[in-house]
PDB file of C-alpha atoms in Angstrom:
ATOM      1  CA  UNK M   1     231.545 162.777  31.083  1.00 24.00           C
ATOM      2  CA  UNK M   2     231.286 166.154  30.366  1.00 29.00           C
ATOM      3  CA  UNK M   3     232.692 169.049  32.369  1.00 30.00           C
ATOM      4  CA  UNK M   4     230.433 172.017  32.290  1.00 30.00           C
ATOM      5  CA  UNK M   5     232.071 175.068  34.080  1.00 32.00           C
ATOM      6  CA  UNK M   6     229.844 177.436  35.695  1.00 31.00           C
ATOM      7  CA  UNK M   7     230.850 181.652  36.070  1.00 34.00           C
ATOM      8  CA  UNK M   8     228.446 184.252  37.259  1.00 34.00           C
ATOM      9  CA  UNK M   9     228.601 188.072  37.460  1.00 35.00           C
ATOM     10  CA  UNK M  10     226.738 187.996  40.001  1.00 32.00           C
ATOM     11  CA  UNK M  11     228.138 189.029  43.756  1.00 34.00           C
ATOM     12  CA  UNK M  12     227.743 186.722  46.821  1.00 34.00           C
ATOM     13  CA  UNK M  13     225.113 188.906  48.604  1.00 38.00           C
ATOM     14  CA  UNK M  14     222.602 188.157  45.690  1.00 35.00           C
ATOM     15  CA  UNK M  15     220.458 184.842  46.384  1.00 36.00           C
ATOM     16  CA  UNK M  16     221.108 183.460  43.176  1.00 36.00           C
ATOM     17  CA  UNK M  17     223.403 180.326  42.454  1.00 33.00           C
ATOM     18  CA  UNK M  18     226.307 181.443  40.058  1.00 42.00           C
ATOM     19  CA  UNK M  19     225.703 179.932  36.632  1.00 48.00           C
ATOM     20  CA  UNK M  20     225.618 180.535  32.842  1.00 52.00           C
ATOM     21  CA  UNK M  21     224.170 178.885  29.739  1.00 58.00           C
ATOM     22  CA  UNK M  22     226.534 176.894  27.905  1.00 53.00           C
ATOM     23  CA  UNK M  23     225.859 175.801  24.593  1.00 51.00           C
ATOM     24  CA  UNK M  24     227.106 173.088  22.756  1.00 47.00           C
ATOM     25  CA  UNK M  25     228.420 173.612  18.804  1.00 51.00           C
ATOM     26  CA  UNK M  26     228.917 170.586  16.495  1.00 52.00           C
ATOM     27  CA  UNK M  27     232.873 171.971  15.274  1.00 53.00           C
ATOM     28  CA  UNK M  28     234.946 169.182  13.346  1.00 50.00           C
ATOM     29  CA  UNK M  29     237.183 169.659  10.303  1.00 51.00           C
ATOM     30  CA  UNK M  30     234.169 168.958   8.152  1.00 50.00           C
ATOM     31  CA  UNK M  31     232.102 171.144   9.663  1.00 50.00           C
ATOM     32  CA  UNK M  32     231.243 173.715   7.236  1.00 52.00           C
ATOM     33  CA  UNK M  33     230.380 176.665   9.527  1.00 63.00           C
ATOM     34  CA  UNK M  34     233.816 175.672  11.484  1.00 68.00           C
ATOM     35  CA  UNK M  35     235.081 179.427  10.192  1.00 71.00           C
ATOM     36  CA  UNK M  36     232.407 180.984  11.253  1.00 73.00           C
ATOM     37  CA  UNK M  37     232.085 179.733  14.381  1.00 74.00           C
ATOM     38  CA  UNK M  38     235.865 180.352  15.258  1.00 75.00           C
ATOM     39  CA  UNK M  39     235.314 184.069  13.999  1.00 77.00           C
ATOM     40  CA  UNK M  40     232.315 184.267  16.375  1.00 78.00           C
ATOM     41  CA  UNK M  41     234.563 183.102  19.377  1.00 80.00           C
ATOM     42  CA  UNK M  42     237.337 186.096  18.419  1.00 81.00           C
ATOM     43  CA  UNK M  43     234.512 188.630  18.411  1.00 83.00           C
ATOM     44  CA  UNK M  44     233.576 187.390  21.767  1.00 83.00           C
ATOM     45  CA  UNK M  45     236.622 187.478  23.357  1.00 82.00           C
ATOM     46  CA  UNK M  46     237.103 190.843  21.537  1.00 83.00           C
ATOM     47  CA  UNK M  47     233.870 192.577  23.054  1.00 86.00           C
ATOM     48  CA  UNK M  48     233.669 190.990  26.513  1.00 87.00           C
ATOM     49  CA  UNK M  49     233.494 192.974  29.437  1.00 87.00           C
ATOM     50  CA  UNK M  50     230.981 195.993  28.740  1.00 90.00           C
ATOM     51  CA  UNK M  51     227.865 195.804  31.203  1.00 93.00           C
ATOM     52  CA  UNK M  52     225.493 196.427  28.076  1.00 94.00           C
ATOM     53  CA  UNK M  53     226.654 193.317  26.000  1.00 92.00           C
ATOM     54  CA  UNK M  54     225.998 189.985  27.266  1.00 86.00           C
ATOM     55  CA  UNK M  55     228.896 188.677  28.664  1.00 83.00           C
ATOM     56  CA  UNK M  56     231.294 185.418  27.361  1.00 83.00           C
ATOM     57  CA  UNK M  57     232.637 183.758  30.177  1.00 81.00           C
ATOM     58  CA  UNK M  58     235.086 180.730  27.761  1.00 78.00           C
ATOM     59  CA  UNK M  59     234.671 178.071  25.537  1.00 79.00           C
ATOM     60  CA  UNK M  60     236.000 174.572  25.486  1.00 75.00           C
ATOM     61  CA  UNK M  61     235.955 171.455  23.579  1.00 74.00           C
ATOM     62  CA  UNK M  62     234.577 168.237  24.572  1.00 70.00           C
ATOM     63  CA  UNK M  63     236.056 165.046  22.716  1.00 70.00           C
ATOM     64  CA  UNK M  64     233.670 162.180  21.650  1.00 62.00           C
ATOM     65  CA  UNK M  65     233.016 159.260  23.995  1.00 63.00           C
ATOM     66  CA  UNK M  66     231.569 155.924  23.536  1.00 60.00           C
ATOM     67  CA  UNK M  67     228.735 156.266  26.011  1.00 67.00           C
ATOM     68  CA  UNK M  68     228.059 160.164  25.225  1.00 61.00           C
ATOM     69  CA  UNK M  69     229.096 160.796  21.580  1.00 62.00           C
ATOM     70  CA  UNK M  70     226.415 163.643  21.456  1.00 62.00           C
ATOM     71  CA  UNK M  71     228.503 165.810  23.678  1.00 63.00           C
ATOM     72  CA  UNK M  72     231.427 165.936  21.205  1.00 68.00           C
ATOM     73  CA  UNK M  73     231.775 169.613  20.149  1.00 71.00           C
ATOM     74  CA  UNK M  74     232.678 173.270  21.293  1.00 73.00           C
ATOM     75  CA  UNK M  75     230.635 174.663  24.436  1.00 77.00           C
ATOM     76  CA  UNK M  76     230.543 178.380  24.723  1.00 77.00           C
ATOM     77  CA  UNK M  77     229.987 179.720  27.965  1.00 77.00           C
ATOM     78  CA  UNK M  78     227.663 182.468  28.129  1.00 78.00           C
ATOM     79  CA  UNK M  79     226.233 184.906  30.459  1.00 80.00           C
ATOM     80  CA  UNK M  80     222.667 183.446  32.042  1.00 78.00           C
ATOM     81  CA  UNK M  81     220.308 186.856  32.726  1.00 76.00           C
ATOM     82  CA  UNK M  82     216.694 186.434  34.472  1.00 76.00           C
ATOM     83  CA  UNK M  83     214.392 189.366  32.675  1.00 79.00           C
ATOM     84  CA  UNK M  84     212.727 189.638  29.431  1.00 84.00           C
ATOM     85  CA  UNK M  85     213.429 190.974  25.999  1.00 89.00           C
ATOM     86  CA  UNK M  86     212.386 194.346  24.896  1.00 92.00           C
ATOM     87  CA  UNK M  87     210.097 192.505  22.162  1.00 92.00           C
ATOM     88  CA  UNK M  88     208.305 190.849  25.453  1.00 87.00           C
ATOM     89  CA  UNK M  89     207.862 194.388  26.886  1.00 87.00           C
ATOM     90  CA  UNK M  90     206.268 195.575  23.932  1.00 88.00           C
ATOM     91  CA  UNK M  91     203.806 192.954  23.709  1.00 86.00           C
ATOM     92  CA  UNK M  92     202.765 193.087  26.952  1.00 81.00           C
ATOM     93  CA  UNK M  93     202.512 196.814  27.321  1.00 76.00           C
ATOM     94  CA  UNK M  94     201.902 197.393  23.931  1.00 73.00           C
ATOM     95  CA  UNK M  95     204.303 200.529  24.363  1.00 78.00           C
ATOM     96  CA  UNK M  96     206.919 202.107  26.403  1.00 86.00           C
ATOM     97  CA  UNK M  97     206.935 205.435  28.518  1.00 87.00           C
ATOM     98  CA  UNK M  98     209.681 208.139  26.934  1.00 91.00           C
ATOM     99  CA  UNK M  99     211.577 207.819  30.179  1.00 90.00           C
ATOM    100  CA  UNK M 100     211.706 203.675  29.508  1.00 91.00           C
ATOM    101  CA  UNK M 101     212.808 204.369  25.800  1.00 94.00           C
ATOM    102  CA  UNK M 102     215.161 207.061  26.711  1.00 95.00           C
ATOM    103  CA  UNK M 103     216.750 204.451  29.398  1.00 95.00           C
ATOM    104  CA  UNK M 104     217.019 201.462  27.072  1.00 95.00           C
ATOM    105  CA  UNK M 105     218.206 203.399  24.488  1.00 97.00           C
ATOM    106  CA  UNK M 106     221.056 204.910  26.312  1.00 97.00           C
ATOM    107  CA  UNK M 107     222.411 201.584  27.695  1.00 96.00           C
ATOM    108  CA  UNK M 108     221.984 200.313  24.058  1.00 98.00           C
ATOM    109  CA  UNK M 109     224.164 202.941  22.848  1.00 98.00           C
ATOM    110  CA  UNK M 110     226.571 202.724  25.539  1.00 97.00           C
ATOM    111  CA  UNK M 111     226.724 198.875  24.283  1.00 97.00           C
ATOM    112  CA  UNK M 112     226.873 199.732  20.687  1.00 97.00           C
ATOM    113  CA  UNK M 113     230.141 202.700  21.650  1.00 97.00           C
ATOM    114  CA  UNK M 114     232.071 199.528  22.957  1.00 95.00           C
ATOM    115  CA  UNK M 115     231.432 197.179  20.030  1.00 94.00           C
ATOM    116  CA  UNK M 116     232.079 199.869  17.126  1.00 95.00           C
ATOM    117  CA  UNK M 117     235.095 200.821  19.447  1.00 93.00           C
ATOM    118  CA  UNK M 118     236.204 197.114  18.622  1.00 91.00           C
ATOM    119  CA  UNK M 119     235.411 197.641  15.055  1.00 90.00           C
ATOM    120  CA  UNK M 120     232.474 195.230  15.339  1.00 91.00           C
ATOM    121  CA  UNK M 121     228.894 195.678  13.981  1.00 92.00           C
ATOM    122  CA  UNK M 122     226.015 193.998  15.226  1.00 93.00           C
ATOM    123  CA  UNK M 123     223.795 193.627  12.027  1.00 91.00           C
ATOM    124  CA  UNK M 124     220.828 192.739  13.248  1.00 93.00           C
ATOM    125  CA  UNK M 125     219.930 195.372  16.511  1.00 96.00           C
ATOM    126  CA  UNK M 126     216.003 195.003  16.980  1.00 96.00           C
ATOM    127  CA  UNK M 127     213.918 194.695  20.150  1.00 96.00           C
ATOM    128  CA  UNK M 128     214.080 190.570  20.245  1.00 95.00           C
ATOM    129  CA  UNK M 129     217.908 191.157  20.528  1.00 94.00           C
ATOM    130  CA  UNK M 130     217.763 193.900  23.433  1.00 95.00           C
ATOM    131  CA  UNK M 131     217.659 191.957  26.817  1.00 92.00           C
ATOM    132  CA  UNK M 132     216.559 193.727  29.828  1.00 90.00           C
ATOM    133  CA  UNK M 133     217.354 192.197  33.040  1.00 86.00           C
ATOM    134  CA  UNK M 134     215.201 191.648  36.149  1.00 79.00           C
ATOM    135  CA  UNK M 135     217.421 194.166  37.973  1.00 82.00           C
ATOM    136  CA  UNK M 136     217.122 196.676  34.741  1.00 86.00           C
ATOM    137  CA  UNK M 137     220.347 196.390  33.303  1.00 90.00           C
ATOM    138  CA  UNK M 138     220.506 196.263  29.143  1.00 94.00           C
ATOM    139  CA  UNK M 139     222.233 194.441  27.390  1.00 94.00           C
ATOM    140  CA  UNK M 140     222.717 193.377  23.744  1.00 94.00           C
ATOM    141  CA  UNK M 141     222.388 189.827  22.531  1.00 89.00           C
ATOM    142  CA  UNK M 142     222.969 187.330  19.818  1.00 80.00           C
ATOM    143  CA  UNK M 143     226.210 187.750  18.877  1.00 74.00           C
ATOM    144  CA  UNK M 144     225.945 185.331  16.091  1.00 70.00           C
ATOM    145  CA  UNK M 145     225.285 188.120  13.846  1.00 75.00           C
ATOM    146  CA  UNK M 146     228.152 190.512  14.959  1.00 82.00           C
ATOM    147  CA  UNK M 147     231.073 190.766  12.621  1.00 78.00           C
ATOM    148  CA  UNK M 148     233.542 193.031  11.376  1.00 75.00           C
ATOM    149  CA  UNK M 149     232.257 192.569   7.779  1.00 69.00           C
ATOM    150  CA  UNK M 150     230.948 195.841   6.352  1.00 77.00           C
ATOM    151  CA  UNK M 151     229.053 193.954   3.358  1.00 72.00           C
ATOM    152  CA  UNK M 152     227.182 191.518   4.971  1.00 76.00           C
ATOM    153  CA  UNK M 153     223.211 191.638   4.673  1.00 76.00           C
ATOM    154  CA  UNK M 154     222.571 189.272   7.508  1.00 80.00           C
ATOM    155  CA  UNK M 155     219.645 190.899   9.643  1.00 86.00           C
ATOM    156  CA  UNK M 156     215.955 191.352   9.587  1.00 91.00           C
ATOM    157  CA  UNK M 157     214.815 193.487   6.992  1.00 93.00           C
ATOM    158  CA  UNK M 158     212.158 195.594   8.804  1.00 95.00           C
ATOM    159  CA  UNK M 159     215.511 197.086  10.793  1.00 96.00           C
ATOM    160  CA  UNK M 160     218.232 197.677   8.012  1.00 95.00           C
ATOM    161  CA  UNK M 161     219.492 200.436   7.100  1.00 94.00           C
ATOM    162  CA  UNK M 162     218.793 201.722   3.460  1.00 93.00           C
ATOM    163  CA  UNK M 163     222.560 201.317   2.676  1.00 92.00           C
ATOM    164  CA  UNK M 164     222.507 197.567   3.961  1.00 90.00           C
ATOM    165  CA  UNK M 165     219.181 196.836   1.671  1.00 90.00           C
ATOM    166  CA  UNK M 166     220.702 198.489  -1.896  1.00 87.00           C
ATOM    167  CA  UNK M 167     222.976 195.722  -0.595  1.00 82.00           C
ATOM    168  CA  UNK M 168     221.079 192.661  -0.699  1.00 81.00           C
ATOM    169  CA  UNK M 169     221.334 191.781  -4.234  1.00 77.00           C
ATOM    170  CA  UNK M 170     225.057 193.088  -4.611  1.00 75.00           C
ATOM    171  CA  UNK M 171     227.004 192.398  -1.965  1.00 73.00           C
ATOM    172  CA  UNK M 172     229.617 194.982  -2.727  1.00 74.00           C
ATOM    173  CA  UNK M 173     228.152 198.322  -0.968  1.00 77.00           C
ATOM    174  CA  UNK M 174     230.547 198.886   1.745  1.00 83.00           C
ATOM    175  CA  UNK M 175     228.646 200.356   4.952  1.00 88.00           C
ATOM    176  CA  UNK M 176     229.788 201.484   8.405  1.00 91.00           C
ATOM    177  CA  UNK M 177     228.508 200.908  11.965  1.00 94.00           C
ATOM    178  CA  UNK M 178     226.128 203.665  11.241  1.00 96.00           C
ATOM    179  CA  UNK M 179     224.112 200.838  10.401  1.00 95.00           C
ATOM    180  CA  UNK M 180     223.303 199.395  13.800  1.00 97.00           C
ATOM    181  CA  UNK M 181     221.869 203.272  14.532  1.00 98.00           C
ATOM    182  CA  UNK M 182     219.554 203.014  11.735  1.00 98.00           C
ATOM    183  CA  UNK M 183     218.389 199.716  13.527  1.00 98.00           C
ATOM    184  CA  UNK M 184     218.291 201.440  16.639  1.00 98.00           C
ATOM    185  CA  UNK M 185     216.182 204.284  15.753  1.00 98.00           C
ATOM    186  CA  UNK M 186     213.115 201.655  14.039  1.00 98.00           C
ATOM    187  CA  UNK M 187     213.484 200.055  17.085  1.00 98.00           C
ATOM    188  CA  UNK M 188     212.758 203.023  19.287  1.00 97.00           C
ATOM    189  CA  UNK M 189     209.787 203.972  17.179  1.00 96.00           C
ATOM    190  CA  UNK M 190     208.691 200.334  17.560  1.00 95.00           C
ATOM    191  CA  UNK M 191     209.067 201.088  21.431  1.00 94.00           C
ATOM    192  CA  UNK M 192     206.934 204.025  21.405  1.00 93.00           C
ATOM    193  CA  UNK M 193     203.873 202.884  18.875  1.00 88.00           C
ATOM    194  CA  UNK M 194     200.712 203.834  20.339  1.00 76.00           C
ATOM    195  CA  UNK M 195     202.287 206.228  22.383  1.00 71.00           C
ATOM    196  CA  UNK M 196     200.886 209.724  21.471  1.00 71.00           C
ATOM    197  CA  UNK M 197     202.409 212.148  23.365  1.00 79.00           C
ATOM    198  CA  UNK M 198     205.898 212.177  21.775  1.00 88.00           C
ATOM    199  CA  UNK M 199     208.141 215.010  23.231  1.00 92.00           C
ATOM    200  CA  UNK M 200     209.952 216.970  20.895  1.00 95.00           C
ATOM    201  CA  UNK M 201     213.368 215.605  22.268  1.00 95.00           C
ATOM    202  CA  UNK M 202     212.292 212.489  21.058  1.00 96.00           C
ATOM    203  CA  UNK M 203     210.979 213.515  17.759  1.00 96.00           C
ATOM    204  CA  UNK M 204     214.789 215.404  17.159  1.00 97.00           C
ATOM    205  CA  UNK M 205     216.368 212.058  18.553  1.00 98.00           C
ATOM    206  CA  UNK M 206     214.539 210.026  15.825  1.00 97.00           C
ATOM    207  CA  UNK M 207     214.892 212.563  13.089  1.00 97.00           C
ATOM    208  CA  UNK M 208     218.722 212.582  13.725  1.00 97.00           C
ATOM    209  CA  UNK M 209     218.996 208.759  13.814  1.00 98.00           C
ATOM    210  CA  UNK M 210     216.710 207.896  10.679  1.00 98.00           C
ATOM    211  CA  UNK M 211     218.833 209.781   8.229  1.00 97.00           C
ATOM    212  CA  UNK M 212     219.577 208.429   5.174  1.00 95.00           C
ATOM    213  CA  UNK M 213     222.833 210.033   4.034  1.00 95.00           C
ATOM    214  CA  UNK M 214     225.072 208.189   6.148  1.00 95.00           C
ATOM    215  CA  UNK M 215     227.185 210.976   6.346  1.00 95.00           C
ATOM    216  CA  UNK M 216     224.702 212.655   8.244  1.00 97.00           C
ATOM    217  CA  UNK M 217     223.865 209.982  10.539  1.00 98.00           C
ATOM    218  CA  UNK M 218     225.689 210.246  14.298  1.00 98.00           C
ATOM    219  CA  UNK M 219     227.824 207.669  15.754  1.00 98.00           C
ATOM    220  CA  UNK M 220     227.015 206.078  18.887  1.00 98.00           C
ATOM    221  CA  UNK M 221     228.637 208.285  20.845  1.00 97.00           C
ATOM    222  CA  UNK M 222     227.523 211.304  19.490  1.00 98.00           C
ATOM    223  CA  UNK M 223     224.371 210.353  20.448  1.00 98.00           C
ATOM    224  CA  UNK M 224     224.934 209.514  24.286  1.00 98.00           C
ATOM    225  CA  UNK M 225     224.838 213.527  24.221  1.00 97.00           C
ATOM    226  CA  UNK M 226     221.374 214.171  22.537  1.00 97.00           C
ATOM    227  CA  UNK M 227     218.869 215.906  25.518  1.00 96.00           C
ATOM    228  CA  UNK M 228     216.555 212.928  24.795  1.00 96.00           C
ATOM    229  CA  UNK M 229     218.674 210.603  26.559  1.00 94.00           C
ATOM    230  CA  UNK M 230     221.130 212.711  28.797  1.00 91.00           C
ATOM    231  CA  UNK M 231     219.091 213.745  31.042  1.00 84.00           C
ATOM    232  CA  UNK M 232     216.397 211.150  31.833  1.00 85.00           C
ATOM    233  CA  UNK M 233     214.290 213.301  34.150  1.00 78.00           C
ATOM    234  CA  UNK M 234     212.914 210.234  36.861  1.00 75.00           C
ATOM    235  CA  UNK M 235     215.833 207.750  36.144  1.00 79.00           C
ATOM    236  CA  UNK M 236     215.846 206.257  39.503  1.00 79.00           C
ATOM    237  CA  UNK M 237     212.007 205.980  39.262  1.00 76.00           C
ATOM    238  CA  UNK M 238     212.001 204.554  35.890  1.00 77.00           C
ATOM    239  CA  UNK M 239     214.366 201.834  37.325  1.00 79.00           C
ATOM    240  CA  UNK M 240     212.292 200.693  40.150  1.00 77.00           C
ATOM    241  CA  UNK M 241     208.819 200.630  38.261  1.00 72.00           C
ATOM    242  CA  UNK M 242     210.580 198.283  36.032  1.00 73.00           C
ATOM    243  CA  UNK M 243     211.590 196.154  38.571  1.00 72.00           C
ATOM    244  CA  UNK M 244     208.515 196.093  40.322  1.00 70.00           C
ATOM    245  CA  UNK M 245     206.860 195.092  36.348  1.00 67.00           C
ATOM    246  CA  UNK M 246     209.271 192.565  36.244  1.00 64.00           C
ATOM    247  CA  UNK M 247     208.656 191.123  39.788  1.00 63.00           C
ATOM    248  CA  UNK M 248     205.270 190.579  38.571  1.00 64.00           C
ATOM    249  CA  UNK M 249     205.452 189.308  34.957  1.00 58.00           C
ATOM    250  CA  UNK M 250     208.587 187.143  36.060  1.00 54.00           C
ATOM    251  CA  UNK M 251     207.172 185.705  39.444  1.00 54.00           C
ATOM    252  CA  UNK M 252     210.517 186.386  41.453  1.00 48.00           C
ATOM    253  CA  UNK M 253     210.833 185.523  44.727  1.00 44.00           C
ATOM    254  CA  UNK M 254     210.054 188.402  47.576  1.00 43.00           C
ATOM    255  CA  UNK M 255     213.884 187.988  48.549  1.00 42.00           C
ATOM    256  CA  UNK M 256     215.349 188.193  45.137  1.00 45.00           C
ATOM    257  CA  UNK M 257     212.601 191.198  44.111  1.00 45.00           C
ATOM    258  CA  UNK M 258     214.012 192.942  47.304  1.00 49.00           C
ATOM    259  CA  UNK M 259     217.836 192.379  46.109  1.00 47.00           C
ATOM    260  CA  UNK M 260     217.147 193.797  42.681  1.00 45.00           C
ATOM    261  CA  UNK M 261     214.856 196.711  44.206  1.00 47.00           C
ATOM    262  CA  UNK M 262     218.093 197.342  46.428  1.00 50.00           C
ATOM    263  CA  UNK M 263     220.395 197.516  43.644  1.00 50.00           C
ATOM    264  CA  UNK M 264     218.059 199.176  41.326  1.00 48.00           C
ATOM    265  CA  UNK M 265     217.975 202.201  43.685  1.00 50.00           C
ATOM    266  CA  UNK M 266     221.728 202.551  43.963  1.00 57.00           C
ATOM    267  CA  UNK M 267     222.258 202.547  40.023  1.00 59.00           C
ATOM    268  CA  UNK M 268     223.050 205.895  38.588  1.00 52.00           C
TER     269      UNK M 268
END
């Protein structure tokens, strides 16, 4: 019998059961991606514990059995979340207000600060890999693309920084974590698409990020002090609006909606 351990970052007052996503990876000595998976585990262990990165709770190996041979493999336990990706928000709303964009970008930058301090590059930061939970927590997901390599060309082309794109054919050009910053800038533009009343602060924020010269492109830590995200005018109201919106599109229970709205008012 396969033992699945459940973990949770929720407190005991939250009316949701403790649970986690447990994913199976077939990993044997012959498995060609064994090294990659073990490297991913090392990275997950190094970056865990940050509120803006999807949580890692552990992993265990399940041996083969006569009754359930398909259970053999490495099982990885990750934080389970209730919410939507930023890509989902863009699809349902077409564009986001600047307050929403500023809030999401600030939370993502906090997560990137944590990754980059551990010398980890995400490599594929984009709206589909940014999660906004039903209680308005913003989390970076998709650990499969994260790595310390600075010559990797993994990722999604429209969001790749110029230095990464130029590396596709040669794979010899070394780059740094500022490639993730470019990807965030493209993602922010996508969030704002169709929103015509762009402020001077937003335009300046994008100009600073989308610097082709890496030396001029700011780090995640430097961007956290940018006026666009350092002082969000109506942050609490923005969070409350999102919680109400997530309640409507996710069909959450009334009790759970009240709990996340209360939590949202306590943020900040």
